[in-house]
Short mmCIF file of C-alpha atoms in Angstrom, two decimals:
data_model
loop_
_atom_site.label_atom_id
_atom_site.label_comp_id
_atom_site.label_asym_id
_atom_site.label_seq_id
_atom_site.Cartn_x
_atom_site.Cartn_y
_atom_site.Cartn_z
CA MET A 1 -0.01 -0.22 0.02
CA THR A 2 2.74 2.32 0.75
CA GLU A 3 4.53 1.31 -2.21
CA VAL A 4 2.54 2.24 -4.07
CA SER A 5 1.97 4.98 -2.71
CA VAL A 6 5.93 6.73 -2.91
CA ALA A 7 5.82 5.04 -6.08
CA LYS A 8 2.93 7.05 -7.67
CA ASP A 9 4.82 10.55 -6.39
CA ALA A 10 7.16 10.23 -7.61
CA VAL A 11 5.87 9.52 -10.60
CA ALA A 12 4.34 12.86 -9.81
CA ALA A 13 7.02 14.46 -9.44
CA THR A 14 8.38 14.53 -12.49
CA ASP A 15 5.83 15.47 -14.29
CA ASP A 16 3.46 16.94 -12.64
CA LEU A 17 3.96 20.41 -11.70
CA VAL A 18 0.59 22.03 -10.29
CA VAL A 19 -2.22 19.09 -9.54
CA LEU A 20 -5.72 19.62 -7.98
CA LYS A 21 -7.16 17.31 -6.24
CA SER A 22 -11.09 17.44 -5.14
CA VAL A 23 -10.71 21.26 -5.07
CA ASN A 24 -14.15 23.07 -3.17
CA LYS A 25 -14.97 26.26 -2.51
CA HIS A 26 -17.59 28.37 -1.21
CA PHE A 27 -18.13 32.14 -1.12
CA GLY A 28 -21.44 31.82 1.48
CA ALA A 29 -23.92 30.02 -0.41
CA LEU A 30 -22.35 30.13 -3.86
CA HIS A 31 -20.93 26.57 -4.37
CA VAL A 32 -18.04 28.45 -6.61
CA LEU A 33 -15.20 25.02 -6.94
CA GLN A 34 -16.65 22.05 -7.18
CA ASP A 35 -15.00 18.48 -6.70
CA ILE A 36 -11.92 20.53 -9.50
CA ASP A 37 -10.05 17.26 -10.34
CA LEU A 38 -7.39 19.06 -12.35
CA THR A 39 -3.57 17.80 -13.80
CA ILE A 40 -1.25 20.09 -15.72
CA ALA A 41 2.47 18.78 -16.92
CA ARG A 42 6.02 20.79 -16.98
CA GLY A 43 6.09 22.96 -19.79
CA GLU A 44 2.12 22.42 -20.53
CA VAL A 45 -0.33 25.75 -21.57
CA VAL A 46 -3.82 25.53 -19.97
CA VAL A 47 -6.25 27.73 -20.81
CA VAL A 48 -9.19 27.94 -18.96
CA ILE A 49 -12.08 29.83 -20.44
CA GLY A 50 -16.20 29.72 -19.40
CA PRO A 51 -19.12 32.50 -18.42
CA SER A 52 -18.59 34.68 -16.59
CA GLY A 53 -19.38 33.87 -12.71
CA SER A 54 -18.06 29.61 -13.32
CA GLY A 55 -15.41 30.10 -11.15
CA LYS A 56 -12.31 30.71 -13.56
CA SER A 57 -10.87 33.33 -12.06
CA THR A 58 -11.01 31.67 -8.50
CA LEU A 59 -9.42 28.16 -9.58
CA CYS A 60 -6.47 30.48 -11.17
CA ARG A 61 -6.01 32.56 -7.77
CA THR A 62 -6.31 28.76 -5.76
CA ILE A 63 -2.77 27.25 -6.81
CA ASN A 64 -1.49 30.42 -5.33
CA ARG A 65 -3.73 30.40 -2.15
CA LEU A 66 -4.73 34.09 -2.96
CA GLU A 67 -7.72 31.39 -1.92
CA SER A 68 -8.19 29.17 0.33
CA ILE A 69 -9.73 26.63 -0.63
CA ASP A 70 -12.35 24.31 1.92
CA SER A 71 -11.15 20.63 1.42
CA GLY A 72 -9.27 18.84 -1.14
CA ASP A 73 -6.16 18.97 -1.98
CA ILE A 74 -3.74 21.26 -4.32
CA ARG A 75 0.35 20.07 -5.18
CA ILE A 76 2.89 22.45 -6.69
CA ASP A 77 5.76 20.11 -7.77
CA GLY A 78 4.28 17.19 -5.70
CA LYS A 79 4.87 19.63 -2.68
CA PRO A 80 1.35 20.13 -0.90
CA LEU A 81 0.09 23.75 -0.28
CA PRO A 82 1.90 24.92 3.28
CA ALA A 83 -1.79 26.52 4.60
CA GLU A 84 0.30 30.61 6.01
CA GLY A 85 3.59 31.09 7.49
CA LYS A 86 6.90 31.17 5.61
CA GLY A 87 6.37 28.60 3.74
CA LEU A 88 3.36 29.30 1.56
CA ALA A 89 5.89 33.09 1.07
CA ARG A 90 7.97 30.71 -0.43
CA LEU A 91 5.82 28.88 -2.41
CA ARG A 92 4.73 32.24 -3.89
CA ALA A 93 7.51 32.55 -5.37
CA ASP A 94 7.87 29.76 -7.10
CA VAL A 95 4.65 30.68 -8.84
CA GLY A 96 3.92 33.67 -10.91
CA MET A 97 1.22 35.26 -10.79
CA VAL A 98 -0.45 37.94 -13.14
CA PHE A 99 -3.33 39.94 -12.49
CA GLN A 100 -6.46 41.51 -14.56
CA SER A 101 -5.86 45.08 -13.31
CA PHE A 102 -1.75 45.00 -13.84
CA ASN A 103 -1.04 45.50 -9.51
CA LEU A 104 1.83 47.07 -9.48
CA PHE A 105 3.52 48.58 -7.15
CA ALA A 106 2.49 52.44 -7.61
CA HIS A 107 5.19 54.37 -5.48
CA LYS A 108 7.51 52.83 -6.83
CA THR A 109 9.51 53.01 -10.39
CA VAL A 110 8.93 50.33 -13.39
CA LEU A 111 13.28 49.33 -12.38
CA GLU A 112 12.30 48.74 -8.76
CA ASN A 113 9.05 46.89 -9.51
CA VAL A 114 11.11 44.07 -11.45
CA MET A 115 13.67 44.73 -8.90
CA LEU A 116 12.09 44.13 -4.82
CA GLY A 117 10.88 40.77 -5.49
CA GLN A 118 15.05 39.61 -6.82
CA ILE A 119 16.19 41.85 -3.79
CA LYS A 120 13.76 40.63 -0.49
CA VAL A 121 12.70 37.30 -1.09
CA ARG A 122 15.46 35.74 -3.18
CA LYS A 123 18.06 38.42 -1.47
CA ALA A 124 19.81 38.72 -5.05
CA ASP A 125 23.07 41.27 -5.05
CA LYS A 126 21.50 44.20 -5.98
CA LYS A 127 23.14 44.96 -9.17
CA LYS A 128 22.71 41.06 -10.32
CA ALA A 129 18.51 42.14 -10.10
CA GLU A 130 19.01 45.41 -11.66
CA GLU A 131 20.77 43.09 -15.07
CA LYS A 132 18.17 40.63 -14.68
CA ALA A 133 15.64 43.14 -13.90
CA ARG A 134 16.38 45.66 -16.99
CA ASN A 135 17.36 42.25 -19.27
CA LEU A 136 14.02 41.65 -18.74
CA LEU A 137 12.26 44.69 -19.08
CA ASP A 138 14.01 44.56 -23.17
CA ARG A 139 12.58 41.69 -23.79
CA VAL A 140 9.21 42.15 -22.54
CA GLY A 141 9.38 45.75 -25.06
CA VAL A 142 9.65 47.97 -22.34
CA GLY A 143 13.27 48.12 -21.38
CA THR A 144 13.23 51.76 -22.62
CA GLN A 145 10.89 53.03 -19.20
CA ALA A 146 12.88 51.97 -16.88
CA ASP A 147 12.76 55.01 -14.78
CA LYS A 148 9.48 55.35 -14.91
CA TYR A 149 6.56 54.62 -12.09
CA PRO A 150 3.37 52.52 -12.87
CA ALA A 151 1.27 55.82 -13.65
CA GLN A 152 2.78 56.51 -16.07
CA LEU A 153 2.70 53.97 -19.07
CA SER A 154 0.32 52.84 -20.58
CA GLY A 155 -1.78 49.60 -19.94
CA GLY A 156 0.03 47.05 -23.08
CA GLN A 157 2.98 48.69 -21.18
CA GLN A 158 2.09 48.52 -18.14
CA GLN A 159 1.40 44.32 -18.19
CA ARG A 160 4.07 43.31 -20.08
CA VAL A 161 6.78 44.80 -16.85
CA ALA A 162 3.39 42.62 -15.11
CA ILE A 163 5.38 39.43 -16.51
CA ALA A 164 9.00 41.03 -16.32
CA ARG A 165 8.03 41.09 -12.39
CA ALA A 166 6.30 37.76 -12.88
CA LEU A 167 9.64 36.44 -14.75
CA ALA A 168 11.74 37.19 -12.21
CA MET A 169 11.42 35.20 -9.18
CA ASP A 170 12.53 32.65 -12.53
CA PRO A 171 8.55 30.31 -11.47
CA LYS A 172 7.90 27.00 -12.03
CA VAL A 173 4.76 27.83 -13.56
CA MET A 174 3.15 30.87 -14.56
CA LEU A 175 -1.08 31.93 -13.33
CA PHE A 176 -2.51 34.64 -15.82
CA ASP A 177 -5.60 36.07 -14.19
CA GLU A 178 -7.75 37.59 -17.62
CA PRO A 179 -4.48 39.31 -18.06
CA THR A 180 -6.56 41.03 -21.62
CA SER A 181 -10.11 42.08 -19.92
CA ALA A 182 -9.29 45.38 -18.41
CA LEU A 183 -6.38 46.33 -21.62
CA ASP A 184 -7.60 49.02 -24.72
CA PRO A 185 -8.42 46.81 -27.84
CA GLU A 186 -4.99 47.46 -29.38
CA MET A 187 -2.93 47.37 -26.87
CA ILE A 188 -4.14 43.42 -26.54
CA ASN A 189 -1.79 42.27 -28.66
CA GLU A 190 1.24 43.35 -27.44
CA VAL A 191 0.44 41.54 -23.99
CA LEU A 192 -0.83 37.84 -26.45
CA GLU A 193 2.23 38.16 -27.80
CA VAL A 194 4.43 38.61 -25.43
CA MET A 195 3.20 35.26 -23.77
CA GLN A 196 3.40 33.10 -26.82
CA GLN A 197 6.84 33.77 -26.93
CA LEU A 198 6.69 32.38 -22.72
CA ALA A 199 4.75 29.37 -24.05
CA ARG A 200 7.10 28.40 -26.84
CA ASP A 201 9.53 29.71 -24.66
CA GLY A 202 7.85 26.36 -22.82
CA MET A 203 7.29 27.98 -19.53
CA THR A 204 3.83 26.91 -17.39
CA MET A 205 1.59 28.68 -18.03
CA VAL A 206 -2.30 29.37 -16.30
CA VAL A 207 -4.09 31.48 -17.82
CA VAL A 208 -7.44 32.48 -17.39
CA THR A 209 -8.71 34.15 -20.54
CA HIS A 210 -11.25 35.27 -23.49
CA GLU A 211 -8.79 35.73 -26.07
CA MET A 212 -9.45 32.68 -27.87
CA GLY A 213 -7.59 33.11 -30.72
CA PHE A 214 -4.77 32.58 -28.11
CA ALA A 215 -6.38 29.44 -26.83
CA ARG A 216 -6.00 28.37 -29.83
CA SER A 217 -3.14 29.35 -31.60
CA ALA A 218 -0.82 28.63 -27.97
CA ALA A 219 -2.52 26.47 -25.49
CA ASN A 220 -1.25 22.42 -25.28
CA ARG A 221 -5.42 21.90 -23.38
CA VAL A 222 -8.64 23.78 -22.71
CA VAL A 223 -10.82 23.62 -19.53
CA PHE A 224 -13.83 25.10 -20.37
CA MET A 225 -15.19 25.69 -16.92
CA ALA A 226 -19.08 26.29 -16.00
CA ASP A 227 -20.66 26.86 -12.72
CA GLY A 228 -17.99 26.08 -10.74
CA ARG A 229 -17.35 22.60 -12.44
CA ILE A 230 -14.53 21.41 -15.46
CA VAL A 231 -17.85 20.78 -17.72
CA GLU A 232 -15.14 20.05 -20.64
CA GLU A 233 -11.26 19.33 -21.04
CA ALA A 234 -9.99 19.06 -24.77
CA VAL A 235 -7.15 19.74 -26.79
CA PRO A 236 -7.61 23.53 -28.68
CA ASP A 237 -8.29 21.94 -31.85
CA GLN A 238 -11.28 19.11 -31.24
CA PHE A 239 -12.63 21.98 -28.23
CA PHE A 240 -13.43 24.04 -30.98
CA SER A 241 -14.37 22.74 -33.73
CA ASN A 242 -16.15 19.25 -32.28
CA PRO A 243 -17.50 21.03 -28.28
CA ARG A 244 -18.27 17.97 -26.45
CA SER A 245 -21.05 18.57 -24.07
CA ASP A 246 -23.88 21.41 -24.78
CA ARG A 247 -23.13 23.61 -22.46
CA ALA A 248 -19.92 24.73 -24.14
CA LYS A 249 -21.47 24.32 -27.48
CA ASP A 250 -23.82 26.93 -26.15
CA PHE A 251 -21.17 29.12 -24.89
CA LEU A 252 -19.04 29.01 -28.02
CA SER A 253 -21.90 30.07 -30.11
CA LYS A 254 -22.39 33.47 -28.12
CA ILE A 255 -19.10 33.87 -28.64
CA LEU A 256 -17.97 33.02 -31.81
CA HIS A 257 -20.43 34.30 -34.24
CA HIS A 258 -20.92 37.19 -35.25
CA MET B 1 3.71 97.43 26.76
CA PHE B 2 6.07 94.44 26.73
CA ASP B 3 7.85 95.72 28.88
CA PHE B 4 6.52 92.99 31.32
CA LEU B 5 8.06 89.86 29.24
CA SER B 6 11.76 90.71 30.74
CA ASN B 7 10.39 89.76 34.68
CA TYR B 8 10.46 86.38 33.68
CA ASP B 9 13.28 84.32 33.15
CA ASP B 10 12.98 80.88 34.92
CA PRO B 11 10.72 79.86 32.27
CA SER B 12 11.44 82.82 29.73
CA LEU B 13 8.78 83.16 26.98
CA LEU B 14 11.35 82.27 24.25
CA GLY B 15 12.96 79.37 27.65
CA ALA B 16 9.03 77.94 28.12
CA PHE B 17 7.62 77.89 24.45
CA TRP B 18 11.09 75.65 23.57
CA MET B 19 10.15 74.09 26.76
CA THR B 20 6.40 72.97 23.57
CA VAL B 21 8.76 72.55 21.03
CA LYS B 22 10.87 69.68 23.12
CA LEU B 23 7.50 68.01 24.88
CA THR B 24 5.91 68.26 20.61
CA VAL B 25 8.84 67.03 19.11
CA PHE B 26 9.49 63.99 21.19
CA SER B 27 5.74 63.75 21.77
CA ALA B 28 5.00 63.60 17.86
CA VAL B 29 8.47 61.43 16.89
CA GLY B 30 7.24 59.44 19.66
CA SER B 31 2.96 59.00 18.58
CA MET B 32 4.49 57.97 14.86
CA VAL B 33 5.92 54.98 16.50
CA TRP B 34 3.85 53.38 18.39
CA GLY B 35 0.60 54.23 16.20
CA THR B 36 2.43 52.98 13.34
CA MET B 37 2.48 50.29 14.87
CA LEU B 38 -0.85 49.95 16.05
CA ALA B 39 -1.99 50.43 12.75
CA ALA B 40 -0.16 47.16 11.82
CA MET B 41 -1.77 44.91 14.76
CA ARG B 42 -5.22 45.90 13.12
CA VAL B 43 -4.60 45.08 10.44
CA SER B 44 -2.58 42.43 11.16
CA PRO B 45 -4.04 38.30 10.80
CA VAL B 46 -4.19 37.86 14.61
CA PRO B 47 -7.54 37.79 16.28
CA LEU B 48 -5.77 38.87 19.44
CA MET B 49 -3.56 41.51 18.21
CA ARG B 50 -6.34 43.03 16.59
CA GLY B 51 -8.39 43.03 19.36
CA PHE B 52 -5.39 44.81 21.42
CA GLY B 53 -5.35 46.86 18.12
CA THR B 54 -8.87 47.73 18.14
CA ALA B 55 -9.40 48.08 22.61
CA TYR B 56 -6.31 50.46 23.21
CA VAL B 57 -7.51 53.26 20.01
CA ASN B 58 -11.01 53.09 21.62
CA ILE B 59 -10.87 53.10 24.92
CA VAL B 60 -7.50 55.93 25.13
CA ARG B 61 -8.06 58.08 22.76
CA ASN B 62 -11.88 58.18 24.88
CA ILE B 63 -10.08 59.47 28.00
CA PRO B 64 -9.59 63.36 28.28
CA LEU B 65 -5.88 63.75 27.87
CA THR B 66 -5.90 65.64 31.54
CA VAL B 67 -7.12 62.50 32.88
CA ILE B 68 -4.58 61.01 31.01
CA ILE B 69 -1.53 63.29 31.94
CA VAL B 70 -2.16 64.06 35.00
CA PHE B 71 -2.26 59.85 36.30
CA THR B 72 1.14 59.70 34.91
CA SER B 73 2.19 62.05 37.92
CA LEU B 74 -0.88 60.83 40.00
CA GLY B 75 -0.95 57.38 39.17
CA LEU B 76 2.44 56.28 37.40
CA ALA B 77 4.84 58.26 39.23
CA ASP B 78 3.85 58.54 42.92
CA ILE B 79 1.86 55.37 43.26
CA PHE B 80 4.17 52.93 41.70
CA GLY B 81 7.13 54.70 41.35
CA MET B 82 7.66 55.19 37.45
CA THR B 83 10.48 57.63 38.15
CA MET B 84 11.56 57.72 34.34
CA GLY B 85 14.66 57.59 35.51
CA ALA B 86 14.89 60.85 37.39
CA PRO B 87 13.89 59.90 40.24
CA ASP B 88 15.50 63.35 41.86
CA ASP B 89 15.43 65.82 38.80
CA PHE B 90 11.05 66.94 38.99
CA LYS B 91 11.40 68.55 36.71
CA VAL B 92 13.12 66.21 33.59
CA GLN B 93 11.30 63.23 35.06
CA GLY B 94 7.88 65.80 34.88
CA PHE B 95 8.68 66.02 31.08
CA ARG B 96 9.35 62.19 30.88
CA LEU B 97 5.99 61.54 32.02
CA ALA B 98 3.91 64.51 29.86
CA VAL B 99 6.03 63.05 26.86
CA LEU B 100 4.60 58.77 27.88
CA GLY B 101 1.56 60.43 28.50
CA PHE B 102 1.34 61.98 24.72
CA VAL B 103 2.63 59.56 23.35
CA ALA B 104 0.20 56.98 25.10
CA TYR B 105 -3.16 59.80 23.79
CA THR B 106 -2.12 60.42 19.96
CA ALA B 107 -0.79 57.11 19.43
CA ALA B 108 -4.35 55.95 18.91
CA PHE B 109 -4.86 58.95 16.86
CA VAL B 110 -1.44 57.57 14.61
CA CYS B 111 -3.46 54.88 14.67
CA GLU B 112 -5.85 55.55 13.01
CA ALA B 113 -5.11 58.27 10.14
CA ILE B 114 -3.00 55.08 8.96
CA ARG B 115 -5.55 52.65 9.51
CA SER B 116 -7.79 54.80 7.41
CA GLY B 117 -4.42 55.62 4.55
CA ILE B 118 -3.90 51.26 4.02
CA ASN B 119 -7.36 51.68 3.21
CA THR B 120 -6.80 54.00 0.67
CA VAL B 121 -4.24 50.63 -0.89
CA PRO B 122 -5.94 48.99 -3.86
CA VAL B 123 -5.97 44.91 -2.76
CA GLY B 124 -4.93 44.80 -5.29
CA GLN B 125 -1.57 45.56 -4.39
CA ALA B 126 -1.14 43.66 -0.90
CA GLU B 127 -2.18 40.60 -3.85
CA ALA B 128 0.90 41.27 -5.73
CA ALA B 129 3.26 41.57 -2.74
CA ARG B 130 2.20 38.48 -1.37
CA ALA B 131 2.17 36.34 -4.91
CA ILE B 132 5.94 37.17 -5.24
CA GLY B 133 7.08 35.11 -2.64
CA LEU B 134 7.02 37.86 0.11
CA SER B 135 5.87 38.09 4.27
CA PHE B 136 2.92 39.35 6.36
CA SER B 137 5.54 42.02 7.59
CA GLN B 138 7.43 42.41 3.62
CA VAL B 139 4.45 43.28 2.47
CA LEU B 140 2.69 46.00 4.84
CA GLY B 141 6.39 47.66 5.64
CA LEU B 142 7.37 48.13 1.64
CA ILE B 143 4.06 48.11 -0.22
CA VAL B 144 1.15 49.27 2.28
CA LEU B 145 2.57 51.55 4.77
CA PRO B 146 4.28 53.55 2.03
CA GLN B 147 1.79 54.29 0.21
CA ALA B 148 -0.95 54.29 2.95
CA PHE B 149 1.68 57.13 4.85
CA ARG B 150 1.93 59.37 1.80
CA ALA B 151 -2.13 58.89 1.46
CA VAL B 152 -1.94 60.18 4.72
CA ILE B 153 -0.29 62.52 5.29
CA GLY B 154 -2.31 65.58 5.58
CA PRO B 155 -4.15 64.27 8.58
CA LEU B 156 -1.47 63.41 10.32
CA ALA B 157 -0.47 67.24 9.57
CA ASN B 158 -4.10 67.74 12.02
CA VAL B 159 -2.85 64.62 14.22
CA LEU B 160 0.02 66.94 14.05
CA ILE B 161 -1.08 70.11 15.24
CA ALA B 162 -3.67 69.40 17.56
CA LEU B 163 -0.91 67.60 19.31
CA THR B 164 1.33 71.83 19.36
CA LYS B 165 -1.67 72.95 21.29
CA ASN B 166 -2.75 69.68 23.93
CA THR B 167 0.69 70.08 25.10
CA THR B 168 -0.92 72.86 27.35
CA VAL B 169 -1.76 70.45 29.33
CA ALA B 170 1.50 69.39 30.46
CA ALA B 171 1.33 72.97 32.95
CA ALA B 172 -1.03 70.66 35.05
CA ILE B 173 1.76 68.54 36.07
CA GLY B 174 4.08 71.16 36.40
CA VAL B 175 5.57 71.42 32.43
CA ALA B 176 6.85 74.44 32.23
CA GLU B 177 6.11 75.39 29.32
CA ALA B 178 4.41 77.99 26.91
CA ALA B 179 0.51 77.52 28.73
CA TYR B 180 2.19 76.66 32.11
CA LEU B 181 3.90 80.33 31.84
CA MET B 182 1.21 82.28 29.85
CA LYS B 183 -0.99 81.09 33.53
CA GLU B 184 2.45 82.35 36.05
CA MET B 185 1.44 85.87 33.54
CA ILE B 186 -1.94 85.90 34.07
CA GLU B 187 -2.02 85.88 37.78
CA ASN B 188 0.75 88.22 38.60
CA GLU B 189 0.42 90.73 35.37
CA ALA B 190 -2.64 93.19 34.67
CA GLN B 191 -2.54 93.27 30.91
CA THR B 192 -4.11 89.79 30.67
CA LEU B 193 -5.52 90.52 26.48
CA LEU B 194 -2.22 90.59 25.92
CA ILE B 195 -0.12 88.60 27.63
CA GLY B 196 -3.45 85.72 25.97
CA ALA B 197 -1.97 87.26 22.73
CA VAL B 198 1.25 86.83 22.81
CA PHE B 199 0.91 83.13 23.66
CA ALA B 200 -1.98 82.79 21.08
CA PHE B 201 0.78 84.65 18.15
CA GLY B 202 3.61 81.42 19.42
CA PHE B 203 1.12 78.96 18.87
CA VAL B 204 -0.17 80.37 16.30
CA VAL B 205 3.80 81.01 14.37
CA LEU B 206 4.55 77.21 15.50
CA THR B 207 1.44 75.09 14.33
CA LEU B 208 1.09 77.61 11.22
CA PRO B 209 4.13 76.45 8.85
CA THR B 210 4.53 72.87 10.16
CA GLY B 211 0.55 72.63 8.34
CA LEU B 212 2.02 74.98 5.21
CA PHE B 213 4.32 72.22 5.19
CA LEU B 214 2.69 69.24 4.96
CA GLY B 215 0.39 70.40 2.69
CA TRP B 216 3.08 70.34 0.20
CA LEU B 217 4.94 67.72 1.43
CA SER B 218 1.29 65.35 1.13
CA LYS B 219 1.04 66.79 -2.63
CA ARG B 220 4.35 65.83 -3.18
CA LEU B 221 4.53 62.36 -2.47
CA ALA B 222 1.38 61.68 -3.75
CA VAL B 223 1.04 57.37 -5.19
CA LYS B 224 -0.29 58.59 -8.59
CA ARG B 225 -2.80 55.57 -10.02
#
């Protein structure tokens, strides 16, 4: 019995980076996550889509415990999520997160935003942190804005800085919580391009989004959620051309045909 | 007209106002430190700390300052023997007791000002800070409090001006500051109105520039979102 479970764990540690098992969460009377089982392999790009209020953002936020869960089990790289304290902080450093509203530190410059975690959490030397921050800012195409404050940047630029800030921690997995939903249409692509590049570079990503084009082109797997449940999981081509569930057919018919 | 002023040299007019300044500065620094700690307690995830912070603020800010200052002298010093490191020098002892009382009292107001500042910082700022792995104290110290302070420089200036004027209560336990001298002059001299005007002017000289400077600073340091 024990031997079997040990063997299983060993496999999980090499292959599966994020594992959610029968996760449940309530907001008051609302059962927002219902028996969620989801496994994300190393290097995999999983796009979570679904109607508003289906629980997809909450699901994303449980993975680094910005939302606590009522029951179930979440493991990252084989280790269960610590409840709080130093262990949780250490784990969060390994899980990058990009928010809908960017959430760049408003009183710090762009460069300081990207350096802060390296210095305070990774205890990196200031010079090295700055060098790395500048490289990352160049990589996401906002290198020339390094000394400005977030409020001086456009939404698209701010979100790319936020991606650089998360990457500066060398995360094992990146969570994107509707990264383009607060952006003006002409800025969406500049952010999606950075994400496409990340996906090509092999980053493990969980992306909650309404961008079906991104889901089609970058995702290894689409997870469709409705009413707190995972209704359907499939590769993008199959999901978009031939959805199995009625709920997904209904959703796709509403967003794709007009 | 102002001849009578030269009759006083213990304390002199300037000496008395200098004592007011010293009381204000020491009490301001102390209450900023203690008030910030109280604010941290009031937003802490530990229920015991939150409870203590809430109880402290609600009790202390509702007690008249005069009662607190008199208690430091008659209670802490006379009954509990707290001599503040100066058992024989009553001037120093009175000064330190008064500062202690002002810090205890003013910190409650500083705490509430800072807490309202914390409420102006969007939740997303703290979430982003937690998401890169900062600890609770780092989130508070590096991200939330610096933004909160900038938002409440105006309200803190109000607290500081109130504190400057509140230091007059220290006269009740014999600290030779401005109000102490004023009382002495009114007892001895005939020009009551003039004496009142002199001291009122003295306080305006102290508080007006403080208010103007902090108002300017608050605009300059405002966090743009």
